[in-house]
Short mmCIF file of C-alpha atoms in Angstrom, two decimals:
data_model
loop_
_atom_site.label_atom_id
_atom_site.label_comp_id
_atom_site.label_asym_id
_atom_site.label_seq_id
_atom_site.Cartn_x
_atom_site.Cartn_y
_atom_site.Cartn_z
CA MET D 1 8.50 31.49 -18.62
CA SER D 2 10.73 29.28 -19.80
CA THR D 3 9.72 25.95 -21.18
CA ASN D 4 13.04 24.48 -19.94
CA ARG D 5 12.43 25.15 -16.56
CA VAL D 6 8.44 24.04 -16.15
CA LEU D 7 10.09 20.42 -17.79
CA ALA D 8 12.54 20.52 -14.94
CA PHE D 9 10.42 21.25 -12.29
CA LEU D 10 7.96 18.42 -13.23
CA GLU D 11 10.73 16.19 -13.02
CA LEU D 12 11.73 17.01 -9.76
CA LEU D 13 7.93 16.39 -8.58
CA GLN D 14 8.43 12.39 -10.62
CA ALA D 15 11.82 12.05 -8.69
CA ARG D 16 11.53 13.77 -5.68
CA PRO D 17 8.05 14.43 -4.50
CA GLY D 18 7.70 16.79 -1.13
CA LEU D 19 10.05 19.16 -1.79
CA THR D 20 9.53 22.42 -0.53
CA GLY D 21 9.37 25.98 -2.51
CA PRO D 22 12.35 27.05 -1.34
CA GLU D 23 14.23 23.76 -1.29
CA LEU D 24 12.83 23.51 -5.61
CA ALA D 25 13.92 27.59 -5.91
CA GLU D 26 17.20 26.34 -4.66
CA ARG D 27 17.40 23.55 -7.17
CA LEU D 28 16.43 25.34 -10.46
CA GLU D 29 18.00 28.35 -9.45
CA VAL D 30 14.99 30.75 -9.44
CA ASP D 31 13.11 32.32 -6.86
CA VAL D 32 9.60 31.04 -4.70
CA ARG D 33 7.24 32.97 -6.81
CA SER D 34 8.59 31.35 -10.05
CA VAL D 35 8.07 28.29 -8.59
CA ARG D 36 4.33 28.89 -7.42
CA ARG D 37 4.50 30.25 -11.52
CA TYR D 38 5.23 26.80 -12.38
CA VAL D 39 2.72 25.00 -10.36
CA ARG D 40 0.14 27.18 -11.93
CA ARG D 41 1.47 26.25 -15.89
CA LEU D 42 1.65 22.48 -15.29
CA GLU D 43 -2.15 22.92 -13.69
CA ASP D 44 -3.02 24.85 -16.81
CA LEU D 45 -1.75 21.75 -19.13
CA GLY D 46 -3.44 19.50 -17.66
CA ILE D 47 -1.36 18.05 -14.71
CA PRO D 48 -2.42 17.99 -11.23
CA VAL D 49 0.48 19.25 -8.83
CA GLU D 50 -0.52 19.15 -5.09
CA ALA D 51 0.93 21.76 -2.03
CA GLU D 52 0.69 20.56 1.04
CA ARG D 53 1.04 23.08 3.96
CA GLY D 54 2.70 22.80 7.20
CA ARG D 55 6.08 22.67 8.51
CA TYR D 56 6.72 19.58 6.57
CA GLY D 57 4.51 20.49 3.53
CA GLY D 58 5.60 20.30 -0.50
CA TYR D 59 4.30 19.80 -3.47
CA ARG D 60 3.63 16.36 -5.45
CA LEU D 61 2.02 15.35 -8.41
CA MET D 62 -1.57 14.17 -7.22
CA PRO D 63 -1.46 10.24 -6.18
CA GLY D 64 -2.00 7.86 -8.81
CA TYR D 65 -1.39 10.64 -11.86
CA ARG D 66 0.88 9.11 -14.45
CA LEU D 67 2.24 11.71 -17.02
CA PRO D 68 0.59 10.15 -20.67
CA PRO D 69 3.35 8.06 -22.84
CA LEU D 70 5.21 10.18 -25.60
CA MET D 71 3.13 10.97 -28.14
CA LEU D 72 4.53 11.53 -32.14
CA THR D 73 2.90 12.00 -34.82
CA GLY D 74 4.08 10.02 -38.13
CA GLU D 75 6.56 12.66 -39.65
CA GLU D 76 7.77 13.63 -36.02
CA ALA D 77 8.97 10.45 -35.38
CA THR D 78 10.61 9.51 -38.57
CA ALA D 79 12.30 12.81 -38.27
CA VAL D 80 13.84 11.50 -34.61
CA VAL D 81 14.73 7.99 -35.84
CA LEU D 82 16.66 9.68 -39.27
CA GLY D 83 18.45 12.00 -37.19
CA LEU D 84 19.12 9.28 -34.30
CA LEU D 85 20.30 7.25 -37.63
CA ALA D 86 22.26 10.05 -39.68
CA GLY D 87 24.00 11.20 -35.99
CA ARG D 88 24.94 7.76 -35.99
CA ARG D 89 26.80 7.41 -38.82
CA ALA D 90 28.60 10.69 -38.94
CA GLY D 91 30.04 10.46 -35.19
CA LEU D 92 27.95 12.90 -33.71
CA THR D 93 26.18 10.36 -31.11
CA VAL D 94 28.30 10.27 -27.76
CA GLY D 95 28.41 7.70 -25.60
CA GLU D 96 28.48 3.71 -26.79
CA GLY D 97 25.40 2.48 -28.10
CA ALA D 98 23.24 5.53 -27.32
CA ALA D 99 21.75 5.83 -30.81
CA GLU D 100 20.60 2.10 -30.50
CA SER D 101 18.96 2.21 -26.85
CA ALA D 102 17.43 5.78 -27.56
CA LEU D 103 15.70 4.52 -30.96
CA ALA D 104 14.61 0.93 -28.86
CA LYS D 105 12.94 3.31 -25.88
CA ILE D 106 11.20 4.68 -29.06
CA GLN D 107 10.06 2.56 -31.24
CA ARG D 108 8.18 0.90 -27.24
CA VAL D 109 6.48 3.64 -26.99
CA LEU D 110 4.63 3.63 -30.69
CA PRO D 111 1.80 2.73 -31.22
CA ASP D 112 1.89 -0.62 -32.99
CA ALA D 113 0.87 0.92 -36.32
CA LEU D 114 3.52 3.51 -36.45
CA ARG D 115 5.44 1.37 -34.77
CA ASP D 116 6.02 -0.88 -37.79
CA ARG D 117 6.25 2.19 -40.01
CA VAL D 118 8.88 3.93 -38.28
CA GLY D 119 10.75 0.12 -37.91
CA ALA D 120 10.52 0.05 -41.88
CA VAL D 121 12.56 3.44 -42.17
CA GLU D 122 15.19 2.17 -40.03
CA ASP D 123 15.44 -1.38 -41.72
CA MET D 124 14.86 0.11 -45.09
CA VAL D 125 17.29 3.11 -45.48
CA GLY D 126 20.54 3.49 -46.44
CA LEU D 127 23.37 6.42 -45.87
CA THR D 128 26.07 6.83 -48.67
CA THR D 129 28.17 8.88 -46.30
CA ARG D 130 31.16 6.87 -44.62
CA SER D 131 30.51 5.76 -41.47
CA ALA D 132 32.53 7.13 -39.01
CA ALA D 133 35.14 5.53 -37.21
CA THR D 134 36.22 7.52 -34.58
CA SER D 135 35.95 7.16 -30.62
CA ARG D 136 32.27 8.77 -29.08
CA PRO D 137 33.05 11.12 -26.10
CA SER D 138 30.79 10.36 -23.07
CA GLY D 139 27.90 11.63 -23.30
CA ALA D 140 28.05 13.28 -19.28
CA THR D 141 31.57 15.21 -20.60
CA LEU D 142 29.86 16.86 -23.81
CA LEU D 143 26.73 17.60 -21.71
CA THR D 144 29.57 19.52 -18.54
CA LEU D 145 31.18 21.09 -20.83
CA ALA D 146 28.09 22.08 -22.55
CA ASP D 147 26.85 23.92 -19.76
CA ALA D 148 30.18 25.22 -18.53
CA ALA D 149 29.88 27.29 -21.59
CA ARG D 150 26.67 28.57 -21.37
CA ARG D 151 27.03 30.06 -17.69
CA ARG D 152 31.08 31.30 -18.57
CA LEU D 153 31.91 29.26 -15.75
CA ARG D 154 35.97 27.89 -15.82
CA VAL D 155 36.91 23.89 -15.63
CA ARG D 156 39.26 21.33 -15.18
CA LEU D 157 40.12 18.65 -17.75
CA ALA D 158 42.25 15.33 -17.26
CA TYR D 159 43.42 15.30 -19.95
CA ARG D 160 45.87 13.12 -22.67
CA SER D 161 47.45 14.75 -25.57
CA TYR D 162 47.93 12.81 -28.73
CA ARG D 163 51.29 11.83 -27.50
CA GLY D 164 49.47 9.63 -25.22
CA GLN D 165 50.70 11.91 -22.78
CA ASP D 166 48.32 12.80 -19.30
CA SER D 167 48.09 16.02 -18.12
CA GLU D 168 45.99 18.36 -16.08
CA ARG D 169 44.47 21.15 -17.40
CA THR D 170 42.15 24.41 -16.31
CA VAL D 171 40.13 25.36 -19.06
CA ASP D 172 37.72 28.51 -19.98
CA PRO D 173 35.00 26.63 -22.44
CA TYR D 174 34.42 29.02 -25.34
CA GLY D 175 32.71 26.52 -27.30
CA LEU D 176 32.31 22.93 -28.55
CA VAL D 177 32.10 22.18 -32.55
CA PHE D 178 31.48 18.74 -34.21
CA HIS D 179 33.69 18.49 -37.40
CA SER D 180 34.48 15.86 -39.57
CA GLY D 181 33.18 12.94 -36.86
CA ARG D 182 34.93 14.29 -34.33
CA TRP D 183 33.76 16.64 -30.99
CA TYR D 184 36.37 19.09 -30.14
CA LEU D 185 36.08 21.73 -27.02
CA THR D 186 37.62 25.30 -28.15
CA GLY D 187 38.59 27.60 -24.95
CA HIS D 188 41.52 29.73 -23.26
CA ASP D 189 43.89 27.12 -21.39
CA HIS D 190 45.68 28.09 -18.43
CA ARG D 191 48.58 26.12 -18.69
CA ARG D 192 49.36 27.20 -22.14
CA GLY D 193 48.02 30.82 -21.27
CA GLU D 194 46.35 30.77 -24.87
CA VAL D 195 43.14 29.33 -26.92
CA ARG D 196 43.70 26.22 -26.98
CA THR D 197 41.71 23.11 -29.17
CA PHE D 198 40.78 20.16 -27.09
CA ARG D 199 39.49 16.61 -28.66
CA LEU D 200 36.70 14.95 -26.34
CA ASP D 201 37.43 11.45 -26.72
CA ARG D 202 40.58 12.14 -25.79
CA ILE D 203 39.16 13.76 -22.23
CA GLY D 204 39.28 11.67 -19.35
CA ARG D 205 37.41 13.70 -16.77
CA ALA D 206 35.30 17.01 -17.18
CA GLU D 207 34.76 19.34 -13.50
CA THR D 208 33.11 22.28 -13.67
CA THR D 209 34.26 24.79 -10.51
CA GLU D 210 32.36 28.00 -9.23
CA GLU D 211 34.64 30.69 -11.07
CA GLU D 212 33.15 32.50 -13.82
CA PHE D 213 35.35 33.92 -16.63
CA PRO D 214 34.66 36.89 -18.78
CA ALA D 215 32.72 36.24 -21.97
CA PRO D 216 35.54 36.24 -24.82
CA GLY D 217 34.01 38.89 -26.68
CA GLU D 218 33.29 38.09 -31.06
CA PHE D 219 34.89 34.90 -30.98
CA ASP D 220 34.19 31.84 -33.13
CA ALA D 221 34.66 28.56 -31.87
CA VAL D 222 34.43 26.99 -35.89
CA ALA D 223 36.78 29.31 -37.02
CA HIS D 224 39.43 28.64 -34.14
CA VAL D 225 38.91 24.51 -34.47
CA MET D 226 39.51 25.03 -37.92
CA GLU D 227 42.28 27.22 -37.56
CA SER D 228 43.72 24.88 -35.16
CA LEU D 229 43.34 21.81 -37.20
CA ALA D 230 45.15 23.44 -40.42
CA ALA D 231 48.41 24.23 -37.80
CA VAL D 232 49.01 20.51 -36.59
CA PRO D 233 52.55 20.20 -36.49
CA TYR D 234 53.04 17.48 -39.09
CA ARG D 235 56.41 17.02 -40.78
CA TYR D 236 56.31 19.82 -43.31
CA GLU D 237 55.58 23.22 -43.86
CA VAL D 238 53.99 23.69 -47.33
CA GLU D 239 54.54 27.40 -49.44
CA VAL D 240 52.32 27.19 -52.50
CA VAL D 241 51.47 30.48 -54.86
CA LEU D 242 47.73 29.19 -56.63
CA ALA D 243 47.27 31.31 -59.68
CA THR D 244 43.63 31.86 -59.16
CA THR D 245 41.00 34.30 -56.62
CA MET D 246 40.43 34.29 -53.17
CA GLU D 247 36.99 33.60 -53.65
CA GLU D 248 37.37 29.95 -55.59
CA ALA D 249 40.53 29.17 -53.70
CA ARG D 250 38.22 29.17 -50.31
CA ARG D 251 35.21 27.50 -52.29
CA ARG D 252 38.25 24.30 -53.67
CA ILE D 253 40.57 24.39 -50.30
CA PRO D 254 38.79 23.30 -46.64
CA PRO D 255 40.07 26.07 -43.72
CA THR D 256 41.40 22.59 -42.38
CA VAL D 257 44.13 22.14 -44.97
CA ALA D 258 45.59 25.44 -45.58
CA ALA D 259 45.61 29.43 -44.70
CA LEU D 260 44.62 31.36 -47.61
CA ALA D 261 45.70 35.12 -48.45
CA PRO D 262 46.46 37.08 -51.10
CA VAL D 263 50.25 37.13 -52.19
CA ASP D 264 51.93 40.52 -51.25
CA GLY D 265 55.51 41.48 -52.10
CA SER D 266 56.54 38.17 -52.58
CA ALA D 267 58.75 36.68 -55.33
CA VAL D 268 55.79 35.80 -57.43
CA ASP D 269 53.44 38.39 -58.27
CA GLY D 270 49.42 37.95 -57.61
CA GLY D 271 47.50 35.05 -56.80
CA ILE D 272 46.86 33.50 -53.66
CA ARG D 273 49.67 31.94 -50.61
CA MET D 274 48.35 28.80 -49.71
CA THR D 275 50.82 27.70 -46.10
CA GLY D 276 49.79 24.32 -44.03
CA ARG D 277 51.08 21.50 -42.99
CA ALA D 278 51.46 18.22 -44.34
CA GLU D 279 52.63 14.71 -43.27
CA ARG D 280 52.65 13.04 -46.57
CA LEU D 281 54.40 15.44 -49.76
CA ASP D 282 52.94 12.94 -52.15
CA GLY D 283 49.66 13.09 -50.84
CA MET D 284 49.38 17.41 -50.42
CA ALA D 285 51.09 16.84 -54.49
CA GLN D 286 47.29 15.13 -55.76
CA VAL D 287 46.00 17.45 -53.46
CA LEU D 288 47.57 20.37 -55.34
CA VAL D 289 46.99 18.47 -59.13
CA GLY D 290 43.09 18.28 -57.69
CA LEU D 291 42.23 21.53 -57.50
CA GLY D 292 42.67 22.29 -61.69
CA VAL D 293 44.72 25.28 -60.70
CA PRO D 294 48.31 26.50 -61.81
CA PHE D 295 50.30 26.64 -59.21
CA THR D 296 54.09 27.48 -58.27
CA VAL D 297 55.60 25.56 -55.02
CA VAL D 298 57.51 27.95 -52.86
CA GLY D 299 58.46 25.08 -50.35
CA PRO D 300 59.64 22.37 -49.09
CA PRO D 301 62.26 21.56 -52.39
CA GLU D 302 60.81 18.44 -51.59
CA LEU D 303 57.20 18.93 -53.04
CA ARG D 304 58.43 20.52 -56.46
CA GLU D 305 59.80 16.40 -56.94
CA GLU D 306 56.79 14.74 -55.76
CA VAL D 307 54.59 17.11 -58.21
CA ARG D 308 57.44 16.34 -61.11
CA ALA D 309 57.00 12.93 -60.27
CA LEU D 310 53.33 12.88 -60.01
CA ALA D 311 53.20 14.65 -63.42
CA ARG D 312 55.85 11.74 -64.65
CA ARG D 313 52.95 9.05 -63.20
CA LEU D 314 50.27 10.54 -64.99
CA GLU D 315 52.01 10.88 -68.26
CA GLU D 316 52.62 7.22 -68.23
CA TRP D 317 49.48 6.64 -67.61
CA ALA D 318 47.78 8.48 -69.93
CA GLY D 319 49.89 6.59 -72.45
CA GLN D 320 49.31 2.89 -71.52
CA THR D 321 46.72 1.04 -74.92
CA PRO D 322 43.76 -0.25 -73.15
CA ARG D 323 43.72 -4.62 -73.12
CA CYS D 324 41.14 -5.52 -75.30
#
């Protein structure tokens, strides 16, 4: 028996007392026998449910019964608070002020002694990670897309591109990915006829349709988003051969920076071919030097000049005499 279904059944009893068995079954997308099992499960947990017979009969909680307040141990409350604090800093939370309101609600339901101790954690714990300065998607958008992806239902999106162009998209949602302070949706875009990646904070509206789509098979949403980010159409196409192993190259170079492949039949024998795109070649030169392995620039020629310029600056800085 699904715990989520039982909790959803309990929420319906609180929000809409008097719903009949068939009405509850329809809302929960189960049969009437499952509704009766949920009633017995709640009764086993000490939550009294009344069933009124007759044409207008239905289910409701016993009059006067109130659910007990949220009960958390010290470790459980600390885990929740730390998760909210870390999620807020990383940009993992959704909606404006959602983490703050959740923290306030948790504080209100805790016993006084535990509230003070958990409040001390919130006040005194410092996080060294940089705060994500990104716009957060709405919680409704995230929940809609997650539900549609799990149920394999097509969605319609109102989307704004990075150039500020608005469009309507029909998408088969394959998965959601959180990376570097941003949420992404990946799925088949019927407008383009290919798998695409969308930023959730650029989705103005997300609507689930009743159209099902076939399972994408062994699709890796995380890997696809990483490859998509590495292929962002920046100004320069970069190709470099690194004198190192594939294992070492993958350890040093994130998949969002460049694609890696063994050199095969190129002008440069051996090594790992690194291909990617960059908006600024001076920054790419610094990345290459920071890898700490020999490399050969295949293109563009301007990148070689940036590497030489960086080498001259490093040599000049290394020769400076410290001032006492």
